[in-house]
Coordinates of C-alpha atoms in Angstrom, one line a residue:
M1 CA 87.0 75.6 -30.8
S2 CA 86.9 75.2 -27.0
K3 CA 86.4 78.1 -24.6
R4 CA 86.1 76.4 -21.2
H5 CA 89.3 74.4 -21.8
P6 CA 91.5 76.3 -24.3
V7 CA 94.2 74.5 -26.4
V8 CA 97.3 76.4 -27.4
A9 CA 99.8 74.8 -29.8
V10 CA 103.3 76.0 -30.9
T11 CA 104.6 74.1 -33.9
G12 CA 107.9 74.2 -35.7
S13 CA 110.5 72.0 -37.3
S14 CA 113.6 70.6 -35.7
G15 CA 116.0 73.5 -35.3
A16 CA 113.3 76.1 -35.8
G17 CA 113.6 77.6 -32.3
T18 CA 110.2 76.8 -30.8
S19 CA 111.9 77.1 -27.4
T20 CA 111.9 80.9 -27.8
V21 CA 108.2 81.0 -28.1
K22 CA 107.9 78.5 -25.2
R23 CA 109.8 80.9 -23.0
A24 CA 107.6 83.8 -24.0
F25 CA 104.5 81.7 -23.0
E26 CA 106.1 80.7 -19.7
H27 CA 106.6 84.4 -18.9
I28 CA 103.0 85.1 -19.8
F29 CA 101.7 82.2 -17.7
A30 CA 103.8 83.3 -14.7
R31 CA 102.8 86.9 -15.0
E32 CA 99.1 86.1 -15.5
S33 CA 99.0 83.4 -12.8
I34 CA 97.9 80.8 -15.3
T35 CA 98.4 77.1 -14.7
P36 CA 99.0 75.2 -18.0
A37 CA 99.0 71.5 -18.8
V38 CA 102.3 71.3 -20.7
V39 CA 102.7 68.7 -23.4
E40 CA 105.9 68.0 -25.3
G41 CA 105.6 66.9 -28.9
D42 CA 108.4 64.3 -28.6
S43 CA 106.1 62.3 -26.2
Y44 CA 103.8 61.6 -29.1
H45 CA 106.5 59.8 -31.2
R46 CA 105.6 56.2 -31.8
F47 CA 109.0 54.6 -31.0
E48 CA 111.6 54.8 -28.2
R49 CA 115.2 55.6 -29.3
M50 CA 116.4 52.1 -29.9
E51 CA 113.1 51.1 -31.6
M52 CA 113.3 54.1 -33.8
K53 CA 116.9 53.2 -34.9
K54 CA 115.7 49.6 -35.8
A55 CA 112.6 50.9 -37.7
M56 CA 114.7 53.4 -39.6
A57 CA 117.3 50.8 -40.6
E58 CA 114.6 48.5 -41.8
A59 CA 113.0 51.3 -43.8
L60 CA 116.3 52.3 -45.4
S61 CA 117.1 48.7 -46.3
K62 CA 113.8 48.7 -48.3
G63 CA 114.5 52.1 -49.9
E64 CA 111.5 53.6 -48.0
N65 CA 111.2 57.1 -46.6
F66 CA 110.9 57.1 -42.8
S67 CA 111.5 59.9 -40.3
H68 CA 110.2 61.6 -37.1
F69 CA 108.4 64.1 -39.3
G70 CA 106.0 61.6 -40.9
P71 CA 102.9 59.8 -39.7
E72 CA 104.5 56.3 -39.6
A73 CA 106.8 57.5 -36.7
N74 CA 104.1 59.3 -34.7
L75 CA 100.9 58.9 -32.8
F76 CA 98.8 61.6 -34.5
D77 CA 95.6 59.9 -33.5
K78 CA 96.6 60.0 -29.8
L79 CA 97.6 63.7 -30.2
E80 CA 94.3 64.5 -31.8
E81 CA 92.5 62.6 -29.0
L82 CA 94.4 64.7 -26.4
F83 CA 93.4 68.0 -28.0
R84 CA 89.8 66.8 -28.3
V85 CA 89.4 65.4 -24.8
Y86 CA 91.1 68.4 -23.1
G87 CA 89.0 70.8 -25.1
E88 CA 85.8 69.0 -23.9
T89 CA 86.8 68.1 -20.3
G90 CA 90.0 69.7 -19.3
G91 CA 91.5 66.2 -18.9
G92 CA 93.4 63.7 -21.0
Q93 CA 96.6 61.7 -20.8
K94 CA 100.2 62.6 -21.5
R95 CA 103.7 61.0 -21.1
Y96 CA 107.3 62.2 -21.3
Y97 CA 110.1 61.3 -23.6
L98 CA 113.3 61.2 -21.6
H99 CA 116.0 63.1 -23.5
S100 CA 118.8 63.0 -21.0
P101 CA 120.1 61.2 -17.8
E102 CA 118.9 64.3 -15.8
E103 CA 115.3 64.0 -17.1
A104 CA 115.4 60.2 -16.5
A105 CA 116.5 60.7 -12.9
E106 CA 113.8 63.3 -12.3
H107 CA 110.9 61.2 -13.6
N108 CA 112.2 57.9 -12.2
A109 CA 112.2 59.5 -8.7
R110 CA 108.7 61.0 -9.3
L111 CA 107.1 57.8 -10.7
G112 CA 109.2 55.1 -8.9
V113 CA 110.4 53.5 -12.1
E114 CA 113.8 52.7 -13.7
L115 CA 113.8 54.1 -17.2
D116 CA 116.8 55.2 -19.3
P117 CA 117.2 58.2 -21.7
G118 CA 115.5 57.5 -25.0
Q119 CA 112.5 55.8 -23.3
F120 CA 108.9 57.0 -22.6
T121 CA 107.4 57.3 -19.1
P122 CA 104.0 55.6 -18.6
W123 CA 100.9 57.4 -19.7
E124 CA 99.4 59.5 -16.8
D125 CA 96.4 61.7 -16.3
I126 CA 96.8 65.4 -16.8
P127 CA 96.3 67.0 -13.4
S128 CA 92.8 68.6 -12.8
G129 CA 92.4 72.3 -12.4
T130 CA 94.7 73.5 -15.2
D131 CA 93.7 76.7 -17.1
L132 CA 94.7 75.6 -20.6
L133 CA 96.7 73.0 -22.6
F134 CA 100.0 74.1 -24.0
Y135 CA 101.6 72.0 -26.7
E136 CA 105.1 72.6 -28.2
G137 CA 106.5 70.3 -30.8
L138 CA 106.6 69.3 -34.5
H139 CA 103.0 68.6 -35.2
G140 CA 100.6 71.1 -33.5
G141 CA 99.0 71.8 -36.8
V142 CA 99.1 68.5 -38.6
Q143 CA 96.3 67.2 -40.8
G144 CA 95.7 63.9 -42.7
E145 CA 93.1 61.6 -44.0
S146 CA 92.3 60.2 -40.5
Y147 CA 93.4 63.0 -38.2
D148 CA 93.0 66.8 -37.9
V149 CA 95.0 68.1 -35.0
A150 CA 95.0 71.7 -36.3
A151 CA 91.2 72.0 -36.1
L152 CA 91.3 71.4 -32.4
A153 CA 93.7 74.1 -31.4
D154 CA 92.2 77.4 -30.2
L155 CA 95.5 79.2 -30.9
L156 CA 98.1 77.8 -33.3
V157 CA 101.5 79.5 -33.5
G158 CA 104.2 78.7 -36.0
V159 CA 107.9 79.2 -35.6
V160 CA 109.4 79.2 -39.1
P161 CA 112.9 80.5 -39.7
I162 CA 114.0 80.5 -43.4
T163 CA 115.2 77.0 -44.3
N164 CA 119.0 77.9 -44.4
L165 CA 118.8 79.3 -40.8
E166 CA 116.8 76.4 -39.6
W167 CA 119.4 74.0 -40.9
I168 CA 122.3 76.1 -39.4
Q169 CA 120.5 76.0 -36.0
K170 CA 119.9 72.2 -36.3
I171 CA 123.5 71.4 -37.3
H172 CA 124.9 73.5 -34.4
R173 CA 122.5 72.1 -31.8
D174 CA 122.8 68.4 -32.8
N175 CA 126.6 68.7 -32.9
A176 CA 127.0 70.6 -29.6
E177 CA 124.2 68.9 -27.5
R178 CA 124.0 65.4 -29.0
G179 CA 127.5 64.9 -30.4
Y180 CA 126.4 64.1 -34.0
S181 CA 128.9 64.8 -36.8
A182 CA 128.0 67.4 -39.4
E183 CA 127.8 64.6 -42.0
A184 CA 125.3 62.6 -40.0
I185 CA 123.1 65.7 -39.4
V186 CA 123.1 66.5 -43.2
D187 CA 122.1 62.9 -43.9
T188 CA 119.2 63.3 -41.4
I189 CA 118.1 66.5 -43.1
L190 CA 118.1 64.8 -46.5
R191 CA 116.2 61.7 -45.3
R192 CA 113.5 63.9 -43.7
M193 CA 113.0 66.1 -46.7
P194 CA 109.9 64.3 -48.2
D195 CA 108.2 64.3 -44.8
Y196 CA 109.3 67.9 -44.2
I197 CA 107.6 68.9 -47.4
N198 CA 104.4 66.8 -47.0
H199 CA 103.8 67.0 -43.2
I200 CA 105.7 69.9 -41.7
C201 CA 105.5 72.8 -44.2
P202 CA 101.7 72.6 -44.7
Q203 CA 101.1 73.3 -41.1
F204 CA 102.2 76.9 -41.5
S205 CA 99.2 77.7 -43.8
R206 CA 96.9 76.7 -40.9
T207 CA 98.6 78.7 -38.1
D208 CA 97.0 81.8 -36.7
I209 CA 100.4 83.6 -36.3
N210 CA 103.8 82.7 -37.8
F211 CA 107.1 84.1 -36.5
Q212 CA 109.7 83.8 -39.3
R213 CA 113.3 84.8 -38.6
V214 CA 115.3 86.0 -41.6
P215 CA 119.0 86.6 -41.2
T216 CA 120.6 89.8 -42.6
V217 CA 124.1 88.1 -42.9
D218 CA 125.2 85.6 -45.6
T219 CA 123.8 82.1 -45.0
S220 CA 124.1 81.0 -48.6
N221 CA 125.8 77.7 -47.6
P222 CA 124.3 76.6 -44.3
F223 CA 126.5 73.5 -44.2
I224 CA 129.7 75.5 -43.6
C225 CA 128.5 78.3 -41.4
R226 CA 130.5 78.4 -38.2
N227 CA 128.1 80.7 -36.3
I228 CA 124.4 81.0 -35.9
P229 CA 123.3 84.5 -36.8
T230 CA 122.5 86.5 -33.7
P231 CA 119.1 88.0 -33.1
D232 CA 120.4 91.4 -34.0
E233 CA 121.7 90.0 -37.3
S234 CA 118.1 89.2 -38.4
F235 CA 114.6 90.4 -38.8
V236 CA 111.5 88.6 -37.7
I237 CA 108.4 88.6 -40.0
I238 CA 105.2 88.2 -37.9
H239 CA 102.4 87.1 -40.2
F240 CA 98.7 86.8 -39.2
R241 CA 96.6 84.4 -41.1
K242 CA 93.5 85.7 -42.8
G243 CA 90.9 86.2 -40.2
A244 CA 93.3 86.1 -37.3
R245 CA 93.5 89.8 -37.0
E246 CA 89.8 90.1 -36.5
K247 CA 89.6 86.9 -34.4
W248 CA 92.2 88.2 -31.9
G249 CA 91.7 92.0 -32.2
I250 CA 95.2 92.6 -33.5
D251 CA 96.0 96.3 -33.6
F252 CA 98.9 97.0 -35.9
S253 CA 99.0 100.7 -35.1
Y254 CA 99.6 99.8 -31.4
L255 CA 102.2 97.2 -32.2
L256 CA 104.1 99.6 -34.5
S257 CA 104.1 102.3 -31.8
M258 CA 105.3 99.8 -29.1
I259 CA 108.1 98.0 -31.1
H260 CA 110.9 100.4 -32.1
D261 CA 111.8 100.4 -35.8
S262 CA 109.1 97.9 -36.7
F263 CA 107.2 98.3 -40.0
M264 CA 104.5 96.6 -42.0
S265 CA 105.6 94.7 -45.1
S266 CA 102.1 93.6 -46.1
P267 CA 98.5 94.2 -44.9
T268 CA 98.9 91.0 -42.7
S269 CA 102.6 91.1 -41.7
I270 CA 104.8 93.2 -39.4
V271 CA 108.6 93.1 -39.4
V272 CA 110.6 93.6 -36.2
N273 CA 114.3 93.5 -35.3
G274 CA 115.4 90.0 -34.3
G275 CA 116.4 91.3 -30.9
K276 CA 112.8 92.3 -30.3
M277 CA 111.4 88.9 -31.1
G278 CA 110.7 87.9 -27.5
F279 CA 109.2 91.2 -26.6
A280 CA 107.0 91.2 -29.7
M281 CA 105.8 87.7 -28.9
E282 CA 104.7 88.7 -25.4
L283 CA 103.2 91.9 -26.6
I284 CA 101.0 90.0 -29.1
L285 CA 100.3 86.8 -27.2
T286 CA 99.5 88.2 -23.7
P287 CA 96.2 89.9 -24.6
I288 CA 95.2 86.7 -26.6
I289 CA 95.8 84.5 -23.6
H290 CA 94.2 87.0 -21.3
R291 CA 91.0 86.9 -23.5
M292 CA 91.0 83.1 -23.5
I293 CA 91.1 83.0 -19.7
E294 CA 88.5 85.7 -19.3
E295 CA 86.1 83.8 -21.6
K296 CA 86.9 80.6 -19.6
K297 CA 85.9 82.4 -16.3
K298 CA 82.7 83.7 -17.8
L299 CA 81.7 80.1 -18.6
G300 CA 82.5 79.0 -15.1

């Protein structure tokens, strides 16, 4: 675990809602005047968009499993290297995956290149003088025979809605933002399932804190749900891994007093109304980040 150069990772599956946690961290960073080195998980995929389509078609023709969730489609060794190098030196390299024409235009202007959506920008050095590394993506807690990303994160946060809700969110997002049909999205979910079980789910046994949203409305068949349950139509279970409470000085009594209608469902879990998720995140994560920065300052 690094102290001089902390590494913070938020991990969650496609459709999990990691952007909610990312926004909570952005608020904390702005309020605490912290400068993060932000790394997007998509930038550590192995293939650009057209390459991925070709690799996927080839794998399917052979009856092989292949998806963005598995090691074959990712640079886990490069991600592990980034966490290690940043923890040791505060440096490292990153790149960007261009999701949209807007992102492509922004980075083309910044770098003087001509790239299209679906491509990666060139690798570039992380700017000097950042306070911590902040990763958000699919694989912040991944482990395997030749890589161990989870071991290099000083704080590892999981975002894990129950599976039905995760699928509902993914179907709605991919349809509205990317124009995919419901049938194509379901095919993707099915194709990814082996990698989801083997490489995504195990991460949430390694996280320090998990935020799991559970809807209180019927989501029995996620493939026909017309609406995503609202925050107020759900609870959020906040679970602290064994040792995390002591590690970060988590005070459940304080949290219960600060979050209206919250309650403890187990000795390591607190339940809050879904509408309070962002508030609860900031309440829990702010003192943790503050402690990291204070320890960093002590070390000079």
